[in-house]
Coordinates of C-alpha atoms in Angstrom, one line a residue:
X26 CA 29.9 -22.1 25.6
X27 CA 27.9 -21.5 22.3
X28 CA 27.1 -18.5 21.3
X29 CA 23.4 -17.2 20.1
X30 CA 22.4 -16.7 16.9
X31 CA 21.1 -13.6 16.5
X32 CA 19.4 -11.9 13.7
X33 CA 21.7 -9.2 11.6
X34 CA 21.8 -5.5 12.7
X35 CA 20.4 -4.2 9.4
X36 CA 17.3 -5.7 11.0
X37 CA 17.1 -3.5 14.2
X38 CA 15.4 -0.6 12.4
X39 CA 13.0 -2.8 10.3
X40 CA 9.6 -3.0 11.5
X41 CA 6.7 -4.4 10.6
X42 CA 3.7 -4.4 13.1
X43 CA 0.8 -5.2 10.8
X44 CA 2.2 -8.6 11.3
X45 CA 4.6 -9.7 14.2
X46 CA 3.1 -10.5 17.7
X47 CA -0.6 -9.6 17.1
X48 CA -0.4 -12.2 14.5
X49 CA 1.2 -14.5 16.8
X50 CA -1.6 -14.0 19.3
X51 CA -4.3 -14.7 16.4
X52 CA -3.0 -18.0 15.3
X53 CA -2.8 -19.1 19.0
X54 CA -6.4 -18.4 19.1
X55 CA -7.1 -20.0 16.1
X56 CA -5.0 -23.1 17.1
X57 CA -7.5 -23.3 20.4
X58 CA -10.4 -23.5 17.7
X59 CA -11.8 -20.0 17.9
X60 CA -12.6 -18.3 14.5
X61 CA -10.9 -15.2 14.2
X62 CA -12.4 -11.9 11.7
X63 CA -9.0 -11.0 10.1
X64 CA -9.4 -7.3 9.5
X65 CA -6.2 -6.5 9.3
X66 CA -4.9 -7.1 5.8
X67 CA -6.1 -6.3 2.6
X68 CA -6.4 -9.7 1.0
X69 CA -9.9 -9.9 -0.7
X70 CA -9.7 -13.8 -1.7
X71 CA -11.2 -14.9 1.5
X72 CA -14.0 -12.3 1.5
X73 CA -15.7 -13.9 -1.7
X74 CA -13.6 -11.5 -4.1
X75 CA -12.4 -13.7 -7.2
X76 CA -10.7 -13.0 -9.9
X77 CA -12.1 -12.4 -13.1
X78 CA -12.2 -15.6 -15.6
X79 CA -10.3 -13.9 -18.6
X80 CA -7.2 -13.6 -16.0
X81 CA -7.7 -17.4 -14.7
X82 CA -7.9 -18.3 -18.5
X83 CA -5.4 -16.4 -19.5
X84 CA -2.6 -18.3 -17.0
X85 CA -3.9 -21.7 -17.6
X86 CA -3.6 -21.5 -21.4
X87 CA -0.2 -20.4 -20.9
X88 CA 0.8 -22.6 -18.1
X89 CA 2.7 -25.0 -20.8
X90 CA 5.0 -22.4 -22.0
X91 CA 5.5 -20.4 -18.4
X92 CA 7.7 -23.1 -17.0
X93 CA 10.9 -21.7 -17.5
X94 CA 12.7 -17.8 -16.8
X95 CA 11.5 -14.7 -18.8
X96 CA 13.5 -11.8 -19.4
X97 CA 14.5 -10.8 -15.8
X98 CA 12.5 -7.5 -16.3
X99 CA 9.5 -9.6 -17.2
X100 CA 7.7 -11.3 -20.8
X101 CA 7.9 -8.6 -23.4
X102 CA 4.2 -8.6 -23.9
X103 CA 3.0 -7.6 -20.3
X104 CA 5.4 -4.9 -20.2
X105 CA 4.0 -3.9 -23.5
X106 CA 0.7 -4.2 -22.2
X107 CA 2.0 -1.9 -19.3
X108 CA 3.3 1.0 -21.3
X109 CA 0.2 1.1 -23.3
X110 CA -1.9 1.1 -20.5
X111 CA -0.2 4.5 -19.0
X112 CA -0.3 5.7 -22.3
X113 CA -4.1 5.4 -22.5
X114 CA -4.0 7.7 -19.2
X115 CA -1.3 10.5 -21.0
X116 CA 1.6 9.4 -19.6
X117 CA 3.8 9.4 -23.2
X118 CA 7.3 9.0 -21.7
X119 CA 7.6 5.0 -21.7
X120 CA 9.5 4.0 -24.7
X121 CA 8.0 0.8 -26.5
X122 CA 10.7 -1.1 -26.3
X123 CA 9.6 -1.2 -22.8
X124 CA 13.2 -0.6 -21.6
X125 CA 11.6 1.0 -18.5
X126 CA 9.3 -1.5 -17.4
X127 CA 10.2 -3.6 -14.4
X128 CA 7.9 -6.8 -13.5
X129 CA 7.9 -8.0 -9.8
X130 CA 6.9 -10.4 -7.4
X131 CA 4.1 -7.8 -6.5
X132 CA 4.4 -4.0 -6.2
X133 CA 6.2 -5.2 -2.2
X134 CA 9.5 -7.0 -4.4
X135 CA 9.9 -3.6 -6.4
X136 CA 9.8 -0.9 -3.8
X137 CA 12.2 -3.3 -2.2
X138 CA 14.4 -3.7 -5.3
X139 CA 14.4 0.3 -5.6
X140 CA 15.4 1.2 -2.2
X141 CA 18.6 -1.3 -2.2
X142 CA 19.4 0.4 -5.7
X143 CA 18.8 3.9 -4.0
X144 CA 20.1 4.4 -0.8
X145 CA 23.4 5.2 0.9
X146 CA 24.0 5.3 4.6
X147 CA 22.4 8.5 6.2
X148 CA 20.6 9.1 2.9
X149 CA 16.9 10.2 3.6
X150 CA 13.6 9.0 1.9
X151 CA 10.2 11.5 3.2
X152 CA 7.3 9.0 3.9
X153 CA 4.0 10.2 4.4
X154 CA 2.4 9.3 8.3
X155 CA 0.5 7.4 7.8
X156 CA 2.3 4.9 5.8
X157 CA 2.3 1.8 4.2
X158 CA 5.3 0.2 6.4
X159 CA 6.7 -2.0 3.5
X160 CA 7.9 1.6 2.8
X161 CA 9.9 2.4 6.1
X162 CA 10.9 -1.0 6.5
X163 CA 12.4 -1.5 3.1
X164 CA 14.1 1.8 3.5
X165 CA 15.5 0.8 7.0
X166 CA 16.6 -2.4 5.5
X167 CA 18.6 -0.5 2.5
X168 CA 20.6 1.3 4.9
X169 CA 18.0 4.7 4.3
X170 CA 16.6 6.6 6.9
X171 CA 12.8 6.8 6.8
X172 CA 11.9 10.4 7.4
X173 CA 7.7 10.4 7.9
X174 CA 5.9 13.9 6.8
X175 CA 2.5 14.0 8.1
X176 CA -1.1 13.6 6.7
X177 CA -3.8 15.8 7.7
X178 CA -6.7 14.3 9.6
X179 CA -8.5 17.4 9.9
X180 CA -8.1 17.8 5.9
X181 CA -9.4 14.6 4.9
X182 CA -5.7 13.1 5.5
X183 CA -4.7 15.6 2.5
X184 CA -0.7 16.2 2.9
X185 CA 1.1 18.4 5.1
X186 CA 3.2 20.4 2.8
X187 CA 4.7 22.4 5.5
X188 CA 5.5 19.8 7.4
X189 CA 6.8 18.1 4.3
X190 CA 9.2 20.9 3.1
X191 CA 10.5 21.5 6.6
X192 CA 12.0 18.1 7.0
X193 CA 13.6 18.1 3.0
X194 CA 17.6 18.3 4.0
X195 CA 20.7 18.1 2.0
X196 CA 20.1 14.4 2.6
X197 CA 16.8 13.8 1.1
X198 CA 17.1 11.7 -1.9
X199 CA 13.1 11.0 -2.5
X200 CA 9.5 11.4 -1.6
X201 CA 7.1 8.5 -1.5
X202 CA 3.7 9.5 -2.7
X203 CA 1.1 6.4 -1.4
X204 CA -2.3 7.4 -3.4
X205 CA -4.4 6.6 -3.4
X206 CA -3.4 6.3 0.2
X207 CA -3.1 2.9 2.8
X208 CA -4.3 3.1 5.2
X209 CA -6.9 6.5 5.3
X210 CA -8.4 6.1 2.0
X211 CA -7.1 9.5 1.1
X212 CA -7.1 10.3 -3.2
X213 CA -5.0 13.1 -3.5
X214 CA -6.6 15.5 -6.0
X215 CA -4.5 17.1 -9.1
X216 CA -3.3 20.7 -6.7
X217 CA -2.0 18.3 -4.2
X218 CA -0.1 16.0 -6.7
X219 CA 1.1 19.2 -8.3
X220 CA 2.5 20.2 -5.0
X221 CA 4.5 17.1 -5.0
X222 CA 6.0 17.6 -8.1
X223 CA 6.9 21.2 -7.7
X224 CA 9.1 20.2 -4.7
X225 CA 10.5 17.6 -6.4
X226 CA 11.5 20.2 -8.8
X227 CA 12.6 22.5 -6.6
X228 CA 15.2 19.9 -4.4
X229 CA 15.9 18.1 -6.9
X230 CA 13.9 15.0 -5.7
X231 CA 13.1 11.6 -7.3
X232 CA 9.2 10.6 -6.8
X233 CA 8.2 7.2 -5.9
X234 CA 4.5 6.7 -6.7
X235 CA 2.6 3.9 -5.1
X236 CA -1.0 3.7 -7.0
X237 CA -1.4 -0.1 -6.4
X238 CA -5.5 1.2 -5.0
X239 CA -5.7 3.3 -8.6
X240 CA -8.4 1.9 -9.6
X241 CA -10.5 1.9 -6.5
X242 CA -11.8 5.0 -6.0
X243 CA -15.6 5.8 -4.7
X244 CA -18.4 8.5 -5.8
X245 CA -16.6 10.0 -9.1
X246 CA -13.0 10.7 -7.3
X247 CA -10.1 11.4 -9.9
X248 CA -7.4 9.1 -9.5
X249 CA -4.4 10.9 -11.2
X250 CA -1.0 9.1 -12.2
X251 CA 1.4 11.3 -10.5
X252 CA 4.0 10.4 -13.7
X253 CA 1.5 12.1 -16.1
X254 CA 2.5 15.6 -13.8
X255 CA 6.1 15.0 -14.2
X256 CA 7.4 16.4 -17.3
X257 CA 10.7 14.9 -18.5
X258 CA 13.1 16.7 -15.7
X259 CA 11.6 15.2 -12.8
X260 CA 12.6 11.5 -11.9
X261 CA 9.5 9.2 -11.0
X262 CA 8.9 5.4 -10.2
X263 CA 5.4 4.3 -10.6
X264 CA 4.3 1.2 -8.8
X265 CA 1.6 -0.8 -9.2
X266 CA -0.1 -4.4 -10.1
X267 CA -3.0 -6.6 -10.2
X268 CA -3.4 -7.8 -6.3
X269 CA -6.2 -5.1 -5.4
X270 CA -8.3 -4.1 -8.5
X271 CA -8.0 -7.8 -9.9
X272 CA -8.2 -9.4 -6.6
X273 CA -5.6 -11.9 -7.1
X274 CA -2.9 -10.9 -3.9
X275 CA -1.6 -14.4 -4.3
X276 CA -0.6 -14.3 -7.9
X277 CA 2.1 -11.9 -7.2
X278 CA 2.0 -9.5 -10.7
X279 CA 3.1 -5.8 -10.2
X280 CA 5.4 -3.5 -12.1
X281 CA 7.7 -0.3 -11.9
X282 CA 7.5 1.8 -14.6
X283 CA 10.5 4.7 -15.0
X284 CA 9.5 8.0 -16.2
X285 CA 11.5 11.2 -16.5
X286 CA 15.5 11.6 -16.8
X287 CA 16.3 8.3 -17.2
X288 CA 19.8 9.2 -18.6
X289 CA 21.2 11.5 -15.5
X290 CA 19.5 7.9 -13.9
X291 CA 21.4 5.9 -15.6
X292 CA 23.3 4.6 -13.1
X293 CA 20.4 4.1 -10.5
X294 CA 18.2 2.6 -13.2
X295 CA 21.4 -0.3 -13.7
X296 CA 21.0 -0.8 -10.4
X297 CA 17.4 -1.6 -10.7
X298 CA 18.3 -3.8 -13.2
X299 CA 21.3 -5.9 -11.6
X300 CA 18.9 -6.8 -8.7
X301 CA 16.4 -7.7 -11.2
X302 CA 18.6 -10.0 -12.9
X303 CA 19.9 -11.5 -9.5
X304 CA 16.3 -12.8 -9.0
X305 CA 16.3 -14.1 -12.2
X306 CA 12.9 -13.4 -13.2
X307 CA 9.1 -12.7 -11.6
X308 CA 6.6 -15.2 -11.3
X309 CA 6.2 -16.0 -14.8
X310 CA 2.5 -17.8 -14.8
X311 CA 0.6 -14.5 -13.3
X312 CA 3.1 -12.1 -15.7
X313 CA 0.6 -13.9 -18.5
X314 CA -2.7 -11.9 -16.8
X315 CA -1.3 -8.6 -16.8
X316 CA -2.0 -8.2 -20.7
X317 CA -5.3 -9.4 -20.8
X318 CA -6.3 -7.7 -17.1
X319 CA -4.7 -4.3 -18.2
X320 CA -6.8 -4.4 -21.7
X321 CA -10.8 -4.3 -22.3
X322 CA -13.7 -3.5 -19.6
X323 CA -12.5 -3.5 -16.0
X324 CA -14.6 -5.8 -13.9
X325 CA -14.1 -3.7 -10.8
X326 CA -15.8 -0.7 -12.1
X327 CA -19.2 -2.7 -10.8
X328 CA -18.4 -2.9 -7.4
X329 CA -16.8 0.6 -6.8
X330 CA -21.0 1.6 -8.5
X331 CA -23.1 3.3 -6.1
X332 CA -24.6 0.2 -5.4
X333 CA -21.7 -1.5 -5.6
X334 CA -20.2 -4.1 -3.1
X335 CA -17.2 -2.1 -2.5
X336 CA -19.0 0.7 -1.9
X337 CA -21.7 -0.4 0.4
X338 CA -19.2 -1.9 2.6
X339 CA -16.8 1.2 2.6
X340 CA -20.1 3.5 3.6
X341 CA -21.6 1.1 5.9
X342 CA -18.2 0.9 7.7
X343 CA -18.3 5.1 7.5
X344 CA -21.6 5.5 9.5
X345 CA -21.0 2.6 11.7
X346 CA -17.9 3.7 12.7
X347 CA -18.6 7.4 13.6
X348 CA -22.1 6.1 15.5
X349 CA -19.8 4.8 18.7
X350 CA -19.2 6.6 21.6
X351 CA -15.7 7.7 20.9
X352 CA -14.7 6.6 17.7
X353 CA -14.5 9.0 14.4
X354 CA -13.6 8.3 11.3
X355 CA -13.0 10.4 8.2
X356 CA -14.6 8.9 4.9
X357 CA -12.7 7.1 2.6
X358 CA -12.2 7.9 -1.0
X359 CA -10.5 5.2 -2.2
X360 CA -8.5 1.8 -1.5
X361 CA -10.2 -0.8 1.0
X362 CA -9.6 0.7 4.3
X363 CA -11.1 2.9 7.3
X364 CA -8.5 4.5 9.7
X365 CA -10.6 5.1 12.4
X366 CA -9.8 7.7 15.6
X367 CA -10.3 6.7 19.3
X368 CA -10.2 8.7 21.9
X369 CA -7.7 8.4 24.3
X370 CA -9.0 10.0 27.2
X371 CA -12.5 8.3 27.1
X372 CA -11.1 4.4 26.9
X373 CA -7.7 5.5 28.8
X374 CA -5.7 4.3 25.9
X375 CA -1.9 4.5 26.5
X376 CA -0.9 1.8 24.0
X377 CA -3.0 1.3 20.5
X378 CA -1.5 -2.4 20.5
X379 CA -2.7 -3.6 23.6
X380 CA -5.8 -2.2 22.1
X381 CA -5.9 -4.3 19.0
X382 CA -4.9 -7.6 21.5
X383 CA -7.9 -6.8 23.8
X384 CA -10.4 -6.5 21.1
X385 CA -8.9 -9.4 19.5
X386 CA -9.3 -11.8 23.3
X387 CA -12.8 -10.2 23.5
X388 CA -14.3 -10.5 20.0
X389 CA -12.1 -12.4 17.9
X390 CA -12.2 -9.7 15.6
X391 CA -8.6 -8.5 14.7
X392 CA -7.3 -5.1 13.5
X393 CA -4.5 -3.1 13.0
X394 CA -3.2 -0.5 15.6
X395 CA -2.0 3.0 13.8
X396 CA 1.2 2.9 15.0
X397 CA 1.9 -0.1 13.0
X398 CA 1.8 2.1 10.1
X399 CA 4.4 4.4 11.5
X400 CA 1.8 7.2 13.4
X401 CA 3.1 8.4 16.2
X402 CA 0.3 8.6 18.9
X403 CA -1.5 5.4 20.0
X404 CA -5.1 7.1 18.9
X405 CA -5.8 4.7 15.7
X406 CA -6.4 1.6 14.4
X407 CA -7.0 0.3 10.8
X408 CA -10.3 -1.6 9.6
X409 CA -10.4 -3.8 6.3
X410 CA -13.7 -3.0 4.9
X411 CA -13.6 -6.6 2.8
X412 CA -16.5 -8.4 4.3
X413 CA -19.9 -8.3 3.2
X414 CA -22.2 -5.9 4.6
X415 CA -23.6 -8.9 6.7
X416 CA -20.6 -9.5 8.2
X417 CA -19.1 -5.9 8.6
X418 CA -22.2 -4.8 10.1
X419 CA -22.0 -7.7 13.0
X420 CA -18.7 -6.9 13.1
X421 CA -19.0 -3.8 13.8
X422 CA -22.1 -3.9 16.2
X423 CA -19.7 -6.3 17.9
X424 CA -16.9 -3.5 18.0
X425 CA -19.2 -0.8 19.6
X426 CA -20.4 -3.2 22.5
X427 CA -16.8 -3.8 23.4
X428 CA -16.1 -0.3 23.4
X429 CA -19.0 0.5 25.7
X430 CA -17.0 -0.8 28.2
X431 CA -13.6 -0.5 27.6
X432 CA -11.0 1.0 29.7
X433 CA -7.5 0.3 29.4

C-alpha cells in the first residue's frame, strides 16, 4: 500500500487566509466566465496605477548589464541610495559602506529571511491584531510562536500597550511594529512609537519595523521611521520597498536596513547574511529602480493631495461604508485599505469567511474576512480601496444592497 504525501509539519501552524480557499472559489468563478472585483489584495497594477517612467527607464537601460548575480545583499548603488534616503529622514546610524543594507525579493522575502535567522523553538515574536499575516506565518514557519497584542478600534486602531506589556515573557525575543498599519490604515503618531521603543528598552527587545505604506499617508499625517527613535542600544529592522508608493508589486524591490547594536547582533545579523547568500542575490533588474525611485520628486505625493486619487477613493470608501445598516468603519490614515466592522447580531454572522464566500456568489465582489489577518472574532472584513471612484462607488452601492438582506 502507498503511502500519502503529506505536506511537512512545520506547515501545520502556517496560515495564510488572504489567499487559500476563497481564492480557490474566485478562480472557479472566473473559469465559469463571471468577472470577479478583486478587493482583497493590495496590488494597484490592475486598477490603472503605473509606475512612474524614470523607474521603467531606469531598468530597461540597465537590462544589458543586470543579467547576471549582484552582491547577495544587493548592487552597491541601491543600497547606497537606501542609506541616504533614511538619512534624509535623521536616521544617521547606517554606515555608508552599506554593510547594513539587505535587498530582497520584496519586503515578504526579508521578514522571511529574518525570522529563520531569529527564532528558536518556543521563542516568542508580539504581533499586533490586526496583522499583516506574512508576519505570523513566517514566524510559525521559523519554528517562533506568534504572540498577537491587540489594536484599539475604539482608538483609531492605536496600540494596546497594556495588552502589549502583559503578554512580554522571558520568551519574547521581538515586537513587530506594522505602520503605517495593514490592514486598518492606522499611522501611529510619535507618543505611540515612543512607547514602542521604551519597551524595547526596558525587555530588552529587538524592533521589526514594517513601513512598506510610509509614504502613503492622507490629510497631513506624520509618518515617522520608528529607527530614527531608536538610539544606538535598541536593536531595529526596517523594512520596506517600492511595491506600494511606486506601484510596481510585480518588480519585487524591498530592503532591510539594520540599525542599533549591530555588534551584540553580530551573530544574528551573520545569520541574515548566510540566508542572503543561499539565495544568491535579489531580482537584479528592479534593484536598478530603487536609486532613481528613492531620489528626486515623489510621484505619489499627487495622488495622496486632497484631490488626489488615493484620497478620493480612501474617503469615498469612508462615508460609503459607515452609510449601511450595520457596517462602521473607522477612517483610514494611511496605506490602501478600510477594515470595516459588521455587526454580528444584525446579519447573524457566526463565521466572517462564509461571509466573504457569500458576498463573493452574490456580487462577484471579493474581500477579505478579518480573521485572515489573525483577529479573533468573525466581526470584520478588509476592503482594497484601489478602484476608481466609479467603480468603488458601484461596488459599494452593490455591497449595501447585499447586506440589506443578509442573514447568515
Amino acid at each position: 500500500m502507498t503511502k500519502s504525501i503529506d505536506q511537512a509539519r512545520k506547515l501545520e501552524n502556517v496560515r495564510y487566509d488572504i489567499r487559500g480557499r476563497i481564492l480557490d472559489k474566485t478562480e472557479e468563478l472566473e473559469e465559469q466566465g463571471h468577472t470577479i472585483l478583486r478587493l482583497n489584495v493590495g496590488n494597484p497594477a490592475p486598477f490603472g496605477f503605473e509606475a512612474p517612467d524614470e523607474i521603467m527607464m531606469a531598468m530597461i537601460r540597465n537590462l544589458p548589464t543586470a543579467q547576471g548575480y549582484s552582491d547577495s545583499r544587493g548592487l552597491f548603488s541601491a543600497r547606497t541610495a537606501v542609506v541616504q534616503y533614511y538619512q534624509t529622514k535623521g536616521l544617521t546610524d547606517l554606515d555608508l559602506d552599506v554593510g547594513n543594507v539587505y535587498l530582497g525579493n520584496g519586503v515578504s522575502e526579508l521578514i522571511t529571511m529574518t525570522m529563520q535567522a531569529l527564532c528558536n523553538p518556543e521563542d516568542e515574536i508580539l504581533i499586533p491584531s490586526p496583522d499583516y499575516p506574512l508576519w505570523t506565518g513566517s514566524v510559525a514557519l521559523a519554528g517562533g510562536t506568534p504572540v498577537h497584542y491587540l489594536a484599539d478600534e475604539s482608538q483609531d486602531w492605536a496600540p494596546d500597550f497594556d495588552d502589549l506589556e502583559a503578554k512580554i515573557t522571558s520568551r519574547t525575543r521581538a515586537i513587530v511594529v506594522i505602520n503605517p498599519n495593514n490592514p486598518t490604515g492606522a499611522v501611529y503618531p510619535r507618543e505611540a512609537l515612543q512607547r514602542f521603543v521604551d519597551l524595547a528598552r526596558k525587555h530588552d527587545l529587538i524592533l521589526l519595523a514594517d513601513e512598506i505604506y510610509e509614504k502613503i499617508v492622507y490629510d497631513g499625517a506624520e509618518m515617522i521611521n520608528l529607527a530614527t527613535l531608536t538610539g544606538k542600544d535598541v536593536l531595529c529592522l526596517t523594512y520596506s520597498g517600492l511595491s506600494k508608493a511606486y506601484r510596481v508589486c510585480g518588480f519585487r524591490a524591498g530592503w532591510l536596513a539594520v540599525t542599533g547594536p549591530r555588534r551584540r547582533a553580530a551573530s544574528f545579523i551573520e545569520g541574515i547574511t548566510l540566508l542572503s547568500n543561499m539565495r544568491m542575490c535579489a531580482n537584479v533588474p528592479a534593484q536598478h529602480a530603487i536609486q532613481t525611485a528613492l531620489g528626486g520628486r515623489q510621484s505619489i505625493e499627487d495622488l495622496l493631495l486632497p484631490a488626489g486619487r488615493l484620497t478620493a477613493q480612501r474617503d469615498l470608501a469612508h462615508r460609503m461604508l459607515n452609510s449601511i445598516d450595520g457596517i462602521s468603519c473607522v477612517q483610514a490614515s494611511g496605506a490602501l485599505y478600510m477594515f470595516p466592522k459588521l455587526d454580528t447580531e444584525r446579519f447573524g454572522i457566526v463565521d466572517d469567511e462564509k461571509f466573504v464566500l457569500d458576498l463573493l456568489e452574490s456580487e462577484k465582489i471579493l474581500v477579505s474576512h478579518g480573521r485572515a489577518f489573525n483577529w479573533d472574532v468573525p466581526d470584520h472584513f478588509r476592503l482594497v480601496t484601489l478602484p476608481n471612484v466609479d467603480d468603488l462607488a458601484t461596488a459599494l452601492e452593490r455591497l449595501g444592497n447585499f447586506m440589506s438582506s443578509y442573514s447568515q
